Amino acid sequence: MTSSTTTRRATARALLALAIGSFGIGMTEFVLMGLLPDIAAELLPAQWSAEPESAIAQAGWLISLYALGVVVGAPTIAGSVARFPRHRVMVVLALALTVFNALTVLAPTFELVAASRFLAGLPHGAYFGIGALVAADLLGPGKRAQGVAFVLSGLTVANVVGVPLGTLMGQQWGWRAAFIAVAGVFALATLAIALTVPAHPGEPGRRLRDELRVFRVGQVWLALGTGAIGFGGFFAMISYIAPMVTDLAGSPAWSVSVVLVIVGLGMTVGNLIGGRLADLDLRRSLVWGLLALAVASALLALTAAWIVTLCLFAFAVAFTGSALSPSIQTRLMDVAGDNQSIAAALNHSALNIGNSLGAFLGGLTIAAGWGFGAPAWVGAALGVAGAGIAVMSFRVERARTTRG
């Protein structure tokens, strides 16, 4: 066995350890969406008995609170720990994810579950952001977007395997069973990262104040807006996929898990292709990807009453949405200058602003009585708006380059 072979295998083990953690994040972020009716029935019983649609819309706040935790935690944690060795930071983040998801299992009331979901979201962005930097370093130059895609692969695989299984567990044994499994995945990730991820120095001397200078860069705000608004289109659909399948398409509850597998396949394929497209032509992949997301969402809204077309266009929404992630991550890293740690994490703040926005706006349309297909129309509108912001960003950049 050559030293290069040994190095490749060690790298593969380290990347797998990071991907286990992102698998857990994929479960904790998305399994809730397939269990909203179950959570509403247990934690909001009076409201569920009187008006199930309103109870489901309120349970959707748990999705928004998790996303808010990501938004708050990503820049503050990533900026604060930039000076510490990254391999140790990753262990601490994985441990925090274990503890906070265990709290979701134990919390007895809706309010305490809501608090635990906020806490569980705090380490999310920093884990992905710092993990992406470690993966990029392990893979070497010229493969940044593919490194990002590899770390994200655990999240997308979770949507093929972990989320459907977790949803089925929650439907069979109570929704808390799904979060017992999530906490177990994070415990495994903590151990695997501690054993396999090699020493990776941070940036000594960097402080949160230094990292926060990234917000002075106008292009960073445009990149964040592109991700937050555009990717919200995906979350508007996925947040209410369970009632869309059961109430709108009239399919049995067990079919939600099947649809989630299809969504997960779309995310997995989209992520793999999106990483390569971003390395080839980031601008086109970002703008056209957002427009494709809008079209797929509109087609889903028009045809969601039939389970076959619901599955087809839910796959399309998941594919286009996930293909955007490496492009948005790489764009932020391109425009952030020396502030790489916080830029890598800010991507997940942006995406989870989209998560919160999509879930909130989708819930408003349902509560207004527009039906369970209405969130897909919200997704179409957000996709178009995100494409508009991306085009604006590139035009401003081109104009400044021309003047310079």
Coordinates of C-alpha atoms in Angstrom, one line a residue:
M1 CA 0.0 0.0 0.0
T2 CA 1.5 3.3 -1.1
S3 CA 1.5 6.4 1.1
S4 CA -0.8 8.1 -1.5
T5 CA -3.3 5.2 -1.2
T6 CA -3.2 5.6 2.6
T7 CA -3.8 9.3 2.3
R8 CA -6.7 8.8 0.0
R9 CA -8.3 6.3 2.4
A10 CA -7.7 8.6 5.4
T11 CA -9.3 11.4 3.5
A12 CA -12.3 9.3 2.5
R13 CA -12.8 8.3 6.2
A14 CA -12.6 11.9 7.3
L15 CA -15.1 13.0 4.6
L16 CA -17.4 10.2 5.5
A17 CA -17.3 11.3 9.2
L18 CA -18.3 14.8 8.2
A19 CA -21.0 13.5 5.9
I20 CA -22.5 11.5 8.8
G21 CA -23.0 14.7 10.7
S22 CA -24.6 16.4 7.6
F23 CA -26.8 13.2 7.3
G24 CA -28.0 14.0 10.9
I25 CA -28.6 17.6 10.0
G26 CA -30.6 16.5 7.0
M27 CA -32.8 14.3 9.2
T28 CA -33.3 16.9 12.0
E29 CA -34.2 19.7 9.5
F30 CA -36.5 17.7 7.2
V31 CA -38.1 14.9 9.2
L32 CA -40.3 17.4 11.0
M33 CA -42.0 18.3 7.8
G34 CA -43.4 14.9 7.2
L35 CA -44.6 14.7 10.8
L36 CA -46.4 18.1 11.2
P37 CA -49.9 16.5 11.5
D38 CA -48.6 14.1 14.2
I39 CA -46.9 16.9 16.1
A40 CA -49.9 19.2 15.9
A41 CA -52.2 16.4 17.1
E42 CA -50.0 15.7 20.2
L43 CA -48.8 19.2 21.2
L44 CA -51.8 21.3 20.1
P45 CA -54.7 18.9 20.9
A46 CA -57.5 21.5 21.4
Q47 CA -56.6 23.4 18.2
W48 CA -56.2 20.2 16.3
S49 CA -59.8 19.1 17.3
A50 CA -61.3 22.4 16.4
E51 CA -59.4 23.3 13.2
P52 CA -56.7 20.9 12.0
E53 CA -55.4 23.2 9.2
S54 CA -54.7 26.0 11.7
A55 CA -52.9 23.5 14.0
I56 CA -50.7 22.3 11.2
A57 CA -49.9 25.9 10.2
Q58 CA -48.9 26.6 13.9
A59 CA -46.8 23.5 14.0
G60 CA -45.0 24.8 11.0
W61 CA -43.5 27.5 13.3
L62 CA -41.2 24.8 14.6
I63 CA -39.6 24.7 11.1
S64 CA -39.2 28.5 11.1
L65 CA -37.7 28.5 14.6
Y66 CA -35.1 25.9 13.6
A67 CA -34.3 28.0 10.6
L68 CA -34.0 31.1 12.8
G69 CA -31.5 29.3 15.0
V70 CA -29.4 28.6 11.9
V71 CA -29.6 32.2 10.8
V72 CA -28.5 33.4 14.3
G73 CA -25.9 30.7 15.0
A74 CA -24.1 30.5 11.6
P75 CA -22.4 33.9 11.6
T76 CA -21.9 34.2 15.4
I77 CA -20.5 30.8 16.0
A78 CA -18.4 30.6 12.8
G79 CA -17.0 34.0 13.4
S80 CA -16.3 33.4 17.1
V81 CA -14.4 30.1 16.5
A82 CA -12.4 31.0 13.4
R83 CA -9.2 31.1 15.4
F84 CA -9.6 27.6 16.9
P85 CA -8.4 24.4 15.2
R86 CA -11.2 23.4 12.9
H87 CA -11.1 19.6 13.6
R88 CA -11.8 20.4 17.3
V89 CA -14.5 22.8 16.5
M90 CA -16.3 20.2 14.4
V91 CA -16.3 17.7 17.3
V92 CA -17.9 20.4 19.6
L93 CA -20.5 21.3 17.0
A94 CA -21.5 17.6 16.5
L95 CA -21.7 17.2 20.3
A96 CA -24.0 20.2 20.6
L97 CA -26.2 18.9 17.9
T98 CA -26.5 15.6 19.8
V99 CA -27.5 17.3 23.0
F100 CA -30.0 19.8 21.5
N101 CA -31.8 17.1 19.5
A102 CA -32.0 15.0 22.6
L103 CA -33.8 17.9 24.2
T104 CA -36.5 17.8 21.5
V105 CA -37.2 14.2 22.5
L106 CA -37.6 15.2 26.2
A107 CA -39.5 18.5 25.9
P108 CA -43.1 18.0 27.1
T109 CA -44.9 21.0 25.6
F110 CA -45.1 22.9 22.3
E111 CA -43.3 25.9 23.8
L112 CA -40.4 23.8 25.0
V113 CA -40.2 21.8 21.8
A114 CA -40.0 25.2 20.0
A115 CA -37.1 26.3 22.2
S116 CA -35.3 23.0 21.6
R117 CA -35.7 23.4 17.8
F118 CA -34.2 26.9 18.0
L119 CA -31.2 25.6 19.9
A120 CA -30.8 22.6 17.5
G121 CA -30.5 25.1 14.7
L122 CA -27.7 27.1 16.2
P123 CA -24.7 24.8 15.3
H124 CA -26.2 23.9 11.8
G125 CA -24.6 26.6 9.7
A126 CA -21.2 26.6 11.4
Y127 CA -21.0 22.8 11.0
F128 CA -21.6 23.0 7.3
G129 CA -19.5 26.1 6.8
I130 CA -16.4 24.9 8.6
G131 CA -16.9 21.4 7.4
A132 CA -16.9 22.7 3.8
L133 CA -13.6 24.4 4.4
V134 CA -12.1 21.3 5.9
A135 CA -13.4 19.2 3.0
A136 CA -12.1 21.6 0.4
D137 CA -8.7 21.5 2.0
L138 CA -8.7 17.7 2.0
L139 CA -9.7 17.4 -1.6
G140 CA -7.2 20.0 -2.8
P141 CA -7.4 23.1 -5.1
G142 CA -9.7 23.3 -8.1
K143 CA -12.5 21.3 -6.4
R144 CA -14.1 23.8 -4.1
A145 CA -17.7 23.4 -5.2
Q146 CA -17.3 19.6 -5.3
G147 CA -15.9 19.7 -1.8
V148 CA -19.0 21.7 -0.7
A149 CA -21.2 19.2 -2.5
F150 CA -19.5 16.3 -0.7
V151 CA -20.2 17.8 2.7
L152 CA -23.8 18.5 1.6
S153 CA -24.2 14.9 0.3
G154 CA -24.9 13.6 3.8
L155 CA -27.9 16.0 3.9
T156 CA -29.2 14.9 0.5
V157 CA -28.7 11.2 1.3
A158 CA -30.6 11.8 4.5
N159 CA -33.6 12.8 2.4
V160 CA -33.5 9.5 0.5
V161 CA -33.0 7.2 3.5
G162 CA -33.1 9.0 6.9
V163 CA -36.1 11.3 6.5
P164 CA -38.4 8.7 5.0
L165 CA -37.4 6.2 7.7
G166 CA -37.7 8.8 10.4
T167 CA -41.1 9.8 9.1
L168 CA -42.2 6.2 9.2
M169 CA -40.9 5.7 12.7
G170 CA -42.7 8.8 13.8
Q171 CA -45.9 7.7 12.3
Q172 CA -45.7 4.2 13.8
W173 CA -44.2 4.9 17.3
G174 CA -44.7 8.6 17.9
W175 CA -42.9 11.6 16.4
R176 CA -40.3 11.6 19.2
A177 CA -38.9 8.3 18.0
A178 CA -37.6 10.1 14.9
F179 CA -35.6 12.5 17.0
I180 CA -34.2 9.6 19.1
A181 CA -32.7 8.3 15.9
V182 CA -31.5 11.8 15.0
A183 CA -29.7 12.2 18.3
G184 CA -28.1 8.8 17.8
V185 CA -26.8 9.8 14.4
F186 CA -25.1 12.9 15.8
A187 CA -23.6 10.9 18.6
L188 CA -22.0 8.6 16.0
A189 CA -20.8 11.6 14.0
T190 CA -19.2 13.1 17.1
L191 CA -17.2 9.9 17.6
A192 CA -16.3 9.5 14.0
I193 CA -15.0 13.1 13.6
A194 CA -12.9 12.8 16.7
L195 CA -11.3 9.7 15.4
T196 CA -10.8 10.4 11.7
V197 CA -10.7 14.1 10.9
P198 CA -7.0 15.2 10.8
A199 CA -5.6 18.3 12.5
H200 CA -6.8 21.4 10.7
P201 CA -5.6 24.8 11.9
G202 CA -7.9 27.7 12.2
E203 CA -6.9 31.3 11.7
P204 CA -5.0 32.5 14.8
G205 CA -5.7 36.1 15.6
R206 CA -9.1 36.2 13.9
R207 CA -11.8 37.5 16.1
L208 CA -15.6 37.8 15.6
R209 CA -15.1 41.6 15.0
D210 CA -12.7 40.8 12.1
E211 CA -15.1 38.2 10.5
L212 CA -18.1 40.6 10.8
R213 CA -16.4 42.9 8.3
V214 CA -17.8 40.7 5.6
F215 CA -21.1 42.5 6.0
R216 CA -19.5 45.6 4.6
V217 CA -19.3 44.0 1.2
G218 CA -22.3 44.8 -0.9
Q219 CA -22.0 41.7 -3.0
V220 CA -22.2 39.5 0.1
W221 CA -25.7 41.0 0.8
L222 CA -26.8 40.3 -2.8
A223 CA -25.5 36.7 -2.6
L224 CA -27.3 36.2 0.7
G225 CA -30.5 37.7 -0.8
T226 CA -30.2 35.3 -3.8
G227 CA -30.0 32.3 -1.5
A228 CA -32.6 33.5 1.1
I229 CA -35.3 34.5 -1.4
G230 CA -34.6 32.0 -4.2
F231 CA -34.1 28.9 -2.0
G232 CA -37.3 29.8 0.0
G233 CA -39.1 28.4 -3.0
F234 CA -37.9 24.9 -2.2
F235 CA -38.9 25.2 1.4
A236 CA -42.3 26.5 0.6
M237 CA -43.0 23.2 -1.0
I238 CA -41.2 20.7 1.2
S239 CA -42.5 22.3 4.5
Y240 CA -46.1 21.2 3.7
I241 CA -45.5 18.1 1.6
A242 CA -47.3 15.8 4.1
P243 CA -50.7 17.5 3.9
M244 CA -50.2 18.1 0.2
V245 CA -49.9 14.3 -0.3
T246 CA -52.7 13.2 2.1
D247 CA -55.3 16.0 1.8
L248 CA -54.7 17.4 -1.7
A249 CA -53.8 14.3 -3.6
G250 CA -55.9 12.0 -1.3
S251 CA -53.1 9.4 -0.7
P252 CA -52.7 7.4 2.5
A253 CA -50.4 8.6 5.2
W254 CA -47.7 5.9 4.5
S255 CA -47.3 7.4 1.0
V256 CA -45.7 10.5 2.5
S257 CA -42.6 8.4 3.2
V258 CA -42.5 7.3 -0.5
V259 CA -42.8 10.9 -1.7
L260 CA -40.0 11.9 0.7
V261 CA -37.8 9.3 -0.9
I262 CA -38.5 10.7 -4.3
V263 CA -37.7 14.2 -3.0
G264 CA -34.5 12.9 -1.4
L265 CA -33.5 11.4 -4.7
G266 CA -34.1 14.7 -6.4
M267 CA -31.9 16.5 -3.8
T268 CA -29.1 13.9 -4.1
V269 CA -28.9 14.0 -7.9
G270 CA -29.3 17.8 -7.9
N271 CA -26.5 18.3 -5.4
L272 CA -24.0 16.1 -7.3
I273 CA -24.8 17.7 -10.6
G274 CA -25.0 21.2 -9.1
G275 CA -21.4 21.0 -7.7
R276 CA -20.0 20.2 -11.2
L277 CA -22.2 22.9 -12.9
A278 CA -21.0 25.5 -10.4
D279 CA -17.3 24.7 -11.1
L280 CA -18.0 25.0 -14.9
D281 CA -20.1 28.2 -14.9
L282 CA -21.4 29.5 -11.6
R283 CA -23.4 32.4 -13.0
R284 CA -25.4 30.4 -15.5
S285 CA -26.0 27.6 -13.1
L286 CA -27.3 30.0 -10.4
V287 CA -29.6 32.1 -12.6
W288 CA -31.0 29.3 -14.7
G289 CA -31.3 27.1 -11.7
L290 CA -33.5 29.6 -9.9
L291 CA -35.7 30.0 -13.0
A292 CA -36.0 26.2 -13.3
L293 CA -37.0 26.0 -9.6
A294 CA -39.8 28.6 -10.3
V295 CA -41.1 26.6 -13.3
A296 CA -41.0 23.3 -11.4
S297 CA -42.9 24.9 -8.4
A298 CA -45.6 26.3 -10.7
L299 CA -46.1 22.9 -12.4
L300 CA -46.4 21.3 -9.0
A301 CA -49.0 23.8 -7.9
L302 CA -51.0 23.1 -11.1
T303 CA -50.9 19.3 -10.9
A304 CA -50.6 18.4 -7.1
A305 CA -54.1 16.9 -7.0
W306 CA -52.8 13.8 -8.8
I307 CA -50.2 11.8 -6.9
V308 CA -48.2 10.8 -10.0
T309 CA -47.6 14.4 -11.2
L310 CA -47.1 15.5 -7.6
C311 CA -44.2 13.0 -7.3
L312 CA -42.8 14.1 -10.6
F313 CA -42.7 17.8 -9.9
A314 CA -41.8 17.4 -6.3
F315 CA -38.7 15.6 -7.6
A316 CA -38.1 18.5 -10.0
V317 CA -38.4 21.1 -7.3
A318 CA -36.0 19.1 -5.1
F319 CA -33.5 18.6 -7.9
T320 CA -33.4 22.3 -8.9
G321 CA -33.3 23.5 -5.3
S322 CA -30.5 21.2 -4.3
A323 CA -28.5 22.0 -7.4
L324 CA -28.4 25.6 -6.3
S325 CA -26.7 25.0 -3.0
P326 CA -23.1 24.6 -4.2
S327 CA -23.5 27.6 -6.5
I328 CA -24.7 29.8 -3.6
Q329 CA -22.0 28.6 -1.3
T330 CA -19.3 29.1 -3.8
R331 CA -20.6 32.6 -4.8
L332 CA -20.5 33.7 -1.2
M333 CA -16.9 32.4 -0.8
D334 CA -15.9 34.2 -4.0
V335 CA -17.2 37.6 -2.9
A336 CA -16.2 37.4 0.8
G337 CA -12.5 38.0 0.4
D338 CA -10.5 36.9 3.5
N339 CA -13.6 36.2 5.6
Q340 CA -13.9 32.6 4.5
S341 CA -15.0 31.0 7.7
I342 CA -18.0 33.2 8.2
A343 CA -18.8 33.3 4.5
A344 CA -19.0 29.5 4.3
A345 CA -21.4 29.5 7.2
L346 CA -23.5 32.5 6.0
N347 CA -24.6 30.3 3.1
H348 CA -26.7 28.3 5.6
S349 CA -28.0 31.5 7.2
A350 CA -29.2 32.5 3.8
L351 CA -30.7 29.1 3.0
N352 CA -32.5 28.9 6.4
I353 CA -33.9 32.4 6.0
G354 CA -35.3 30.9 2.9
N355 CA -36.5 27.9 5.0
S356 CA -38.2 30.2 7.5
L357 CA -39.6 32.5 4.8
G358 CA -40.9 29.6 2.7
A359 CA -42.5 27.8 5.7
F360 CA -44.0 31.1 7.0
L361 CA -45.5 32.3 3.7
G362 CA -46.7 28.8 2.8
G363 CA -48.4 28.6 6.2
L364 CA -50.1 32.0 5.7
T365 CA -51.6 30.8 2.4
I366 CA -52.9 27.7 4.0
A367 CA -54.3 29.6 7.0
A368 CA -56.0 32.0 4.6
G369 CA -57.9 29.1 3.1
W370 CA -56.1 28.9 -0.2
G371 CA -55.5 25.2 0.1
F372 CA -52.4 22.9 0.5
G373 CA -51.3 23.6 -3.1
A374 CA -50.8 27.3 -2.5
P375 CA -47.3 27.0 -1.0
A376 CA -46.0 25.8 -4.4
W377 CA -47.2 29.1 -5.9
V378 CA -45.3 30.9 -3.2
G379 CA -42.2 28.8 -4.3
A380 CA -42.6 29.9 -7.9
A381 CA -42.7 33.5 -7.0
L382 CA -39.7 33.3 -4.7
G383 CA -37.7 31.5 -7.4
V384 CA -38.3 34.3 -9.9
A385 CA -37.4 36.9 -7.3
G386 CA -34.2 35.1 -6.4
A387 CA -33.2 34.9 -10.1
G388 CA -33.8 38.7 -10.3
I389 CA -31.4 39.4 -7.4
A390 CA -28.8 37.1 -8.9
V391 CA -28.9 38.9 -12.2
M392 CA -28.7 42.3 -10.4
S393 CA -25.6 41.0 -8.5
F394 CA -23.8 40.0 -11.6
R395 CA -24.6 43.2 -13.5
V396 CA -23.3 45.3 -10.6
E397 CA -20.1 43.3 -10.5
R398 CA -19.6 43.5 -14.2
A399 CA -20.2 47.3 -14.2
R400 CA -17.6 47.8 -11.4
T401 CA -15.1 45.6 -13.3
T402 CA -15.6 47.6 -16.5
R403 CA -15.1 50.9 -14.7
G404 CA -12.0 49.5 -12.9

